[in-house]
Structures are given as C-alpha cells and as structure tokens.
PDB file of C-alpha atoms in Angstrom:
ATOM      1  CA  UNK A 116      -0.156  -0.333   0.095  1.00  0.00           C
ATOM      2  CA  UNK A 117       1.479   3.268  -0.937  1.00  0.00           C
ATOM      3  CA  UNK A 118      -1.058   5.808   0.789  1.00  0.00           C
ATOM      4  CA  UNK A 119      -3.625   4.536   3.478  1.00  0.00           C
ATOM      5  CA  UNK A 120      -6.777   3.347   2.527  1.00  0.00           C
ATOM      6  CA  UNK A 121      -7.755   4.292   6.148  1.00  0.00           C
ATOM      7  CA  UNK A 122     -11.546   6.570   5.696  1.00  0.00           C
ATOM      8  CA  UNK A 123     -11.586   5.830   2.064  1.00  0.00           C
ATOM      9  CA  UNK A 124     -14.880   4.462   0.948  1.00  0.00           C
ATOM     10  CA  UNK A 125     -14.590   0.771  -0.780  1.00  0.00           C
ATOM     11  CA  UNK A 126     -14.666   0.845  -4.393  1.00  0.00           C
ATOM     12  CA  UNK A 127     -17.831  -0.683  -6.330  1.00  0.00           C
ATOM     13  CA  UNK A 128     -17.020  -5.121  -6.989  1.00  0.00           C
ATOM     14  CA  UNK A 129     -19.595  -7.903  -8.006  1.00  0.00           C
ATOM     15  CA  UNK A 130     -18.745 -11.436  -7.504  1.00  0.00           C
ATOM     16  CA  UNK A 131     -19.908 -14.817  -7.058  1.00  0.00           C
ATOM     17  CA  UNK A 132     -19.553 -16.424  -3.690  1.00  0.00           C
ATOM     18  CA  UNK A 133     -19.989 -19.546  -2.053  1.00  0.00           C
ATOM     19  CA  UNK A 134     -22.678 -19.362   1.065  1.00  0.00           C
ATOM     20  CA  UNK A 135     -24.262 -22.273   2.738  1.00  0.00           C
ATOM     21  CA  UNK A 136     -24.312 -24.803   0.167  1.00  0.00           C
ATOM     22  CA  UNK A 137     -25.342 -22.239  -3.129  1.00  0.00           C
ATOM     23  CA  UNK A 138     -23.560 -19.733  -5.320  1.00  0.00           C
ATOM     24  CA  UNK A 139     -24.772 -16.077  -4.478  1.00  0.00           C
ATOM     25  CA  UNK A 140     -23.700 -12.854  -5.983  1.00  0.00           C
ATOM     26  CA  UNK A 141     -22.514 -10.450  -3.673  1.00  0.00           C
ATOM     27  CA  UNK A 142     -21.277  -6.769  -4.312  1.00  0.00           C
ATOM     28  CA  UNK A 143     -20.339  -3.688  -2.417  1.00  0.00           C
ATOM     29  CA  UNK A 144     -23.834  -2.948  -2.006  1.00  0.00           C
ATOM     30  CA  UNK A 145     -24.448  -5.787   0.704  1.00  0.00           C
ATOM     31  CA  UNK A 146     -22.027  -4.125   2.821  1.00  0.00           C
ATOM     32  CA  UNK A 147     -23.845  -1.166   2.564  1.00  0.00           C
ATOM     33  CA  UNK A 148     -25.396  -0.205   6.008  1.00  0.00           C
ATOM     34  CA  UNK A 149     -23.500  -2.453   8.515  1.00  0.00           C
ATOM     35  CA  UNK A 150     -20.134  -3.329   9.816  1.00  0.00           C
ATOM     36  CA  UNK A 151     -17.972  -5.433   7.525  1.00  0.00           C
ATOM     37  CA  UNK A 152     -15.022  -7.544   7.202  1.00  0.00           C
ATOM     38  CA  UNK A 153     -13.216  -8.523   4.418  1.00  0.00           C
ATOM     39  CA  UNK A 154     -11.020 -10.992   4.920  1.00  0.00           C
ATOM     40  CA  UNK A 155      -8.669 -11.963   2.036  1.00  0.00           C
ATOM     41  CA  UNK A 156      -6.334 -14.730   2.240  1.00  0.00           C
ATOM     42  CA  UNK A 157      -3.820 -16.394  -0.625  1.00  0.00           C
ATOM     43  CA  UNK A 158      -5.266 -19.573  -1.769  1.00  0.00           C
ATOM     44  CA  UNK A 159      -7.649 -22.336  -0.537  1.00  0.00           C
ATOM     45  CA  UNK A 160      -6.216 -26.245  -0.125  1.00  0.00           C
ATOM     46  CA  UNK A 161      -3.589 -24.560   1.683  1.00  0.00           C
ATOM     47  CA  UNK A 162      -1.950 -24.362   5.335  1.00  0.00           C
ATOM     48  CA  UNK A 163      -1.836 -21.235   7.254  1.00  0.00           C
ATOM     49  CA  UNK A 164      -5.401 -20.352   5.317  1.00  0.00           C
ATOM     50  CA  UNK A 165      -7.839 -23.265   6.781  1.00  0.00           C
ATOM     51  CA  UNK A 166      -6.316 -22.333  10.560  1.00  0.00           C
ATOM     52  CA  UNK A 167      -7.359 -18.590   9.935  1.00  0.00           C
ATOM     53  CA  UNK A 168     -10.633 -19.013   8.870  1.00  0.00           C
ATOM     54  CA  UNK A 169     -11.633 -21.774  11.257  1.00  0.00           C
ATOM     55  CA  UNK A 170     -10.583 -19.769  13.819  1.00  0.00           C
ATOM     56  CA  UNK A 171     -12.925 -16.772  12.164  1.00  0.00           C
ATOM     57  CA  UNK A 172     -15.907 -19.316  11.855  1.00  0.00           C
ATOM     58  CA  UNK A 173     -15.342 -20.201  15.614  1.00  0.00           C
ATOM     59  CA  UNK A 174     -15.950 -16.330  16.339  1.00  0.00           C
ATOM     60  CA  UNK A 175     -18.564 -15.998  13.686  1.00  0.00           C
ATOM     61  CA  UNK A 176     -21.855 -15.819  15.672  1.00  0.00           C
ATOM     62  CA  UNK A 177     -20.253 -13.265  18.225  1.00  0.00           C
ATOM     63  CA  UNK A 178     -19.602 -10.982  15.341  1.00  0.00           C
ATOM     64  CA  UNK A 179     -23.041 -11.709  14.007  1.00  0.00           C
ATOM     65  CA  UNK A 180     -24.673 -10.803  17.421  1.00  0.00           C
ATOM     66  CA  UNK A 181     -22.140  -7.816  16.945  1.00  0.00           C
ATOM     67  CA  UNK A 182     -24.101  -6.678  13.761  1.00  0.00           C
ATOM     68  CA  UNK A 183     -20.838  -7.499  11.919  1.00  0.00           C
ATOM     69  CA  UNK A 184     -21.054  -9.759   8.301  1.00  0.00           C
ATOM     70  CA  UNK A 185     -17.808 -11.416   7.470  1.00  0.00           C
ATOM     71  CA  UNK A 186     -16.767 -12.036   3.512  1.00  0.00           C
ATOM     72  CA  UNK A 187     -13.798 -14.069   2.994  1.00  0.00           C
ATOM     73  CA  UNK A 188     -11.813 -13.564  -0.449  1.00  0.00           C
ATOM     74  CA  UNK A 189      -9.305 -15.496  -2.374  1.00  0.00           C
ATOM     75  CA  UNK A 190      -8.437 -15.472  -6.127  1.00  0.00           C
ATOM     76  CA  UNK A 191      -9.571 -18.988  -5.868  1.00  0.00           C
ATOM     77  CA  UNK A 192     -13.286 -19.392  -7.834  1.00  0.00           C
ATOM     78  CA  UNK A 193     -16.177 -20.037  -5.955  1.00  0.00           C
ATOM     79  CA  UNK A 194     -16.137 -23.674  -7.506  1.00  0.00           C
ATOM     80  CA  UNK A 195     -13.200 -24.033  -5.585  1.00  0.00           C
ATOM     81  CA  UNK A 196     -14.312 -22.687  -2.689  1.00  0.00           C
ATOM     82  CA  UNK A 197     -17.493 -25.208  -2.556  1.00  0.00           C
ATOM     83  CA  UNK A 198     -14.624 -28.049  -3.255  1.00  0.00           C
ATOM     84  CA  UNK A 199     -12.990 -27.152  -0.370  1.00  0.00           C
ATOM     85  CA  UNK A 200     -16.215 -26.458   2.147  1.00  0.00           C
ATOM     86  CA  UNK A 201     -17.122 -29.826   0.729  1.00  0.00           C
ATOM     87  CA  UNK A 202     -13.787 -31.614   1.556  1.00  0.00           C
ATOM     88  CA  UNK A 203     -12.477 -29.980   4.827  1.00  0.00           C
ATOM     89  CA  UNK A 204     -13.721 -30.613   8.175  1.00  0.00           C
ATOM     90  CA  UNK A 205     -12.482 -27.245   9.444  1.00  0.00           C
ATOM     91  CA  UNK A 206     -13.849 -25.247   6.214  1.00  0.00           C
ATOM     92  CA  UNK A 207     -16.822 -27.035   6.303  1.00  0.00           C
ATOM     93  CA  UNK A 208     -17.695 -25.402   9.575  1.00  0.00           C
ATOM     94  CA  UNK A 209     -17.839 -21.665   7.731  1.00  0.00           C
ATOM     95  CA  UNK A 210     -21.165 -20.146   7.335  1.00  0.00           C
ATOM     96  CA  UNK A 211     -20.023 -16.815   6.077  1.00  0.00           C
ATOM     97  CA  UNK A 212     -19.791 -15.792   2.226  1.00  0.00           C
ATOM     98  CA  UNK A 213     -16.401 -17.381   0.573  1.00  0.00           C
ATOM     99  CA  UNK A 214     -15.751 -14.474  -2.246  1.00  0.00           C
ATOM    100  CA  UNK A 215     -14.368 -15.992  -5.703  1.00  0.00           C
ATOM    101  CA  UNK A 216     -11.968 -13.360  -7.037  1.00  0.00           C
ATOM    102  CA  UNK A 217     -10.361 -14.942  -9.836  1.00  0.00           C
ATOM    103  CA  UNK A 218      -9.440 -12.004 -11.662  1.00  0.00           C
ATOM    104  CA  UNK A 219      -7.848 -10.132  -9.010  1.00  0.00           C
ATOM    105  CA  UNK A 220     -10.234  -7.063  -9.069  1.00  0.00           C
ATOM    106  CA  UNK A 221     -11.298  -7.018  -5.721  1.00  0.00           C
ATOM    107  CA  UNK A 222      -7.970  -8.034  -4.611  1.00  0.00           C
ATOM    108  CA  UNK A 223      -6.442  -5.055  -6.284  1.00  0.00           C
ATOM    109  CA  UNK A 224      -9.063  -2.762  -5.349  1.00  0.00           C
ATOM    110  CA  UNK A 225      -7.731  -3.238  -1.153  1.00  0.00           C
ATOM    111  CA  UNK A 226      -4.256  -3.213  -2.547  1.00  0.00           C
ATOM    112  CA  UNK A 227      -2.974  -6.790  -1.303  1.00  0.00           C
ATOM    113  CA  UNK A 228      -2.380  -8.304  -4.460  1.00  0.00           C
ATOM    114  CA  UNK A 229       0.744 -10.107  -5.314  1.00  0.00           C
ATOM    115  CA  UNK A 230       0.642  -9.680  -8.715  1.00  0.00           C
ATOM    116  CA  UNK A 231       3.694 -11.969  -9.661  1.00  0.00           C
ATOM    117  CA  UNK A 232       1.617 -14.663  -8.025  1.00  0.00           C
ATOM    118  CA  UNK A 233      -1.574 -13.686  -8.661  1.00  0.00           C
ATOM    119  CA  UNK A 234      -2.385 -14.438  -5.146  1.00  0.00           C
ATOM    120  CA  UNK A 235      -3.498 -11.982  -2.334  1.00  0.00           C
ATOM    121  CA  UNK A 236      -1.936 -11.346   0.880  1.00  0.00           C
ATOM    122  CA  UNK A 237      -3.320 -11.740   4.010  1.00  0.00           C
ATOM    123  CA  UNK A 238      -5.442  -8.714   4.409  1.00  0.00           C
ATOM    124  CA  UNK A 239      -8.784  -7.949   7.177  1.00  0.00           C
ATOM    125  CA  UNK A 240     -10.794  -4.405   6.414  1.00  0.00           C
ATOM    126  CA  UNK A 241     -13.312  -3.385   8.855  1.00  0.00           C
ATOM    127  CA  UNK A 242     -15.505  -1.293   7.269  1.00  0.00           C
ATOM    128  CA  UNK A 243     -18.211   0.988   8.710  1.00  0.00           C
ATOM    129  CA  UNK A 244     -21.941   1.140   7.460  1.00  0.00           C
ATOM    130  CA  UNK A 245     -20.744   4.099   5.730  1.00  0.00           C
ATOM    131  CA  UNK A 246     -18.367   1.856   3.669  1.00  0.00           C
ATOM    132  CA  UNK A 247     -15.399   3.254   4.892  1.00  0.00           C
ATOM    133  CA  UNK A 248     -12.477   1.612   5.864  1.00  0.00           C
ATOM    134  CA  UNK A 249     -11.958   2.013   9.486  1.00  0.00           C
ATOM    135  CA  UNK A 250      -9.367  -0.899  10.053  1.00  0.00           C
ATOM    136  CA  UNK A 251      -6.596  -2.263   7.265  1.00  0.00           C
ATOM    137  CA  UNK A 252      -4.472  -5.200   8.515  1.00  0.00           C
ATOM    138  CA  UNK A 253      -2.177  -6.822   6.175  1.00  0.00           C
ATOM    139  CA  UNK A 254       0.467  -9.555   6.893  1.00  0.00           C
ATOM    140  CA  UNK A 255       3.024 -11.691   5.143  1.00  0.00           C
ATOM    141  CA  UNK A 256       1.894 -15.094   3.527  1.00  0.00           C
ATOM    142  CA  UNK A 257       3.846 -17.185   7.015  1.00  0.00           C
ATOM    143  CA  UNK A 258       1.836 -14.874   9.519  1.00  0.00           C
ATOM    144  CA  UNK A 259      -1.519 -16.195  10.586  1.00  0.00           C
ATOM    145  CA  UNK A 260      -4.175 -13.572  12.230  1.00  0.00           C
ATOM    146  CA  UNK A 261      -6.454 -13.789  15.165  1.00  0.00           C
ATOM    147  CA  UNK A 262      -9.746 -13.500  15.225  1.00  0.00           C
ATOM    148  CA  UNK A 263     -10.043 -13.019  18.889  1.00  0.00           C
ATOM    149  CA  UNK A 264      -8.240  -9.654  18.291  1.00  0.00           C
ATOM    150  CA  UNK A 265     -10.295  -8.772  15.288  1.00  0.00           C
ATOM    151  CA  UNK A 266     -12.935  -8.762  17.307  1.00  0.00           C
ATOM    152  CA  UNK A 267     -11.675  -6.657  19.960  1.00  0.00           C
ATOM    153  CA  UNK A 268     -10.832  -3.793  17.276  1.00  0.00           C
ATOM    154  CA  UNK A 269     -14.044  -4.056  15.499  1.00  0.00           C
ATOM    155  CA  UNK A 270     -15.636  -3.486  19.229  1.00  0.00           C
ATOM    156  CA  UNK A 271     -12.891  -0.497  19.588  1.00  0.00           C
ATOM    157  CA  UNK A 272     -14.180   0.842  16.234  1.00  0.00           C
ATOM    158  CA  UNK A 273     -17.851   0.316  17.143  1.00  0.00           C
ATOM    159  CA  UNK A 274     -17.626   2.233  20.442  1.00  0.00           C
ATOM    160  CA  UNK A 275     -15.794   4.997  18.761  1.00  0.00           C
ATOM    161  CA  UNK A 276     -18.343   5.580  16.075  1.00  0.00           C
ATOM    162  CA  UNK A 277     -20.903   5.632  19.001  1.00  0.00           C
ATOM    163  CA  UNK A 278     -19.180   7.741  21.276  1.00  0.00           C
ATOM    164  CA  UNK A 279     -17.868  11.079  19.318  1.00  0.00           C
ATOM    165  CA  UNK A 280     -14.929  12.568  20.965  1.00  0.00           C
ATOM    166  CA  UNK A 281     -13.721   9.512  22.769  1.00  0.00           C
ATOM    167  CA  UNK A 282     -10.666   7.195  21.761  1.00  0.00           C
ATOM    168  CA  UNK A 283      -9.766   3.567  22.769  1.00  0.00           C
ATOM    169  CA  UNK A 284      -6.530   3.394  24.463  1.00  0.00           C
ATOM    170  CA  UNK A 285      -3.881   0.033  23.490  1.00  0.00           C
ATOM    171  CA  UNK A 286      -5.662  -3.098  24.527  1.00  0.00           C
ATOM    172  CA  UNK A 287      -8.701  -1.669  25.424  1.00  0.00           C
ATOM    173  CA  UNK A 288     -11.846  -4.130  26.081  1.00  0.00           C
ATOM    174  CA  UNK A 289     -15.699  -3.492  26.530  1.00  0.00           C
ATOM    175  CA  UNK A 290     -16.254  -1.598  29.374  1.00  0.00           C
ATOM    176  CA  UNK A 291     -13.245  -0.509  30.633  1.00  0.00           C
ATOM    177  CA  UNK A 292     -12.158   3.043  30.363  1.00  0.00           C
ATOM    178  CA  UNK A 293     -11.781   5.480  27.356  1.00  0.00           C
ATOM    179  CA  UNK A 294     -10.123   8.684  26.612  1.00  0.00           C
ATOM    180  CA  UNK A 295     -11.257  11.935  25.882  1.00  0.00           C
ATOM    181  CA  UNK A 296      -8.426  13.507  24.139  1.00  0.00           C
ATOM    182  CA  UNK A 297      -7.797  16.940  25.482  1.00  0.00           C
ATOM    183  CA  UNK A 298      -4.929  19.595  26.497  1.00  0.00           C
ATOM    184  CA  UNK A 299      -5.355  18.283  30.006  1.00  0.00           C
ATOM    185  CA  UNK A 300      -4.116  15.192  28.559  1.00  0.00           C
ATOM    186  CA  UNK A 301      -0.884  16.079  27.136  1.00  0.00           C
ATOM    187  CA  UNK A 302       2.291  14.726  28.982  1.00  0.00           C
ATOM    188  CA  UNK A 303       0.183  12.798  31.173  1.00  0.00           C
ATOM    189  CA  UNK A 304      -0.107   9.742  30.130  1.00  0.00           C
TER     190      UNK A 304
END
C-alpha cells in the first residue's frame, strides 16, 4: 500500500461467492448499512489459510451478534471454495460468504494483490456502515491472524463510532475506560 486507505470508501465490486451450499452474487452494495469484515487470504487447500478461516468461523456467531458480516476472499473461484468446503472439516464449519476473485479485481481494489503470484496477501479490512475502511491490517503469507483480536478491534471501532470525542487506548476491552483527548491529557499518559 503506497497510501493509507483508512477512511476511504470501498470501491464497487460484484462477484460470485459460495455461501451455505449455494452460489450467490455479492457486491459492495451488500456491505452498505452494516459493519463488515473483508478477509483476504492467499489460496484454498493451503496451510495457514484454513487455520485462520476456522478461527474466524469460531467467532462468526459473536460477530453476527455485534451486527458484523464477514466476507472471505481469495483469487480462487467460487467452485474451488465449494470443493474445499465439501472436503475439509475446518472449512466445512464456515457459514460466511466465501467470495471468488479469479480476476483479482477486488484484491487489487484493497491493495493486497501479489501480482507475480496472482494471490492475495493476508489482508483484513473492517468497514463501517457508511462503506469506509476503519481498520486495515496486512500480513505476510507466513503470519496467521487472530479472530479474537479482530473482534476486539471491531468492538473498539464500534465504540468510537458511537461515542464522539472518545478514543480507545491500547488493549482496550469493552467496559474499560476510554480517553477523551484534550489539552489536559498532554504529557500525562
């Protein structure tokens, strides 16, 4: 990423996803009006990817309760997603849409395409109901992500969105104190 995409609007897209046994169309319009996570990973039938997707599937019910929809994306096709879902116990527990991006358009829109390989980096993007990117995290291929930490980041983003003038300090958890930036706090933290 050469420039930050934080607070920018997501670009238009339309793609086919595998979701709950069916092939469905998903577009940027499906993300409008709710919190969303777009979760890029390199490829189906690999090694770190199923550990991440399985971890995310374990937190999916909690994310749904928080009003968050999850969309996983790789440059594989929706057909490959179905085959992986049907043959892997870990991937078989996924209930969120698995978007196929074989042209790489969505992956490029979010700045996570590895051009020479045609694969996505491990990119996680939290998008608010207005379609603005509030969290952007990109990992190298060998570094897996934590769904537990993603939940905490979304909780913080949702808190800040509802409480104008407050910010969440490092490692903040729901129910803990926040900060109200002011001249009085300068040099005292």
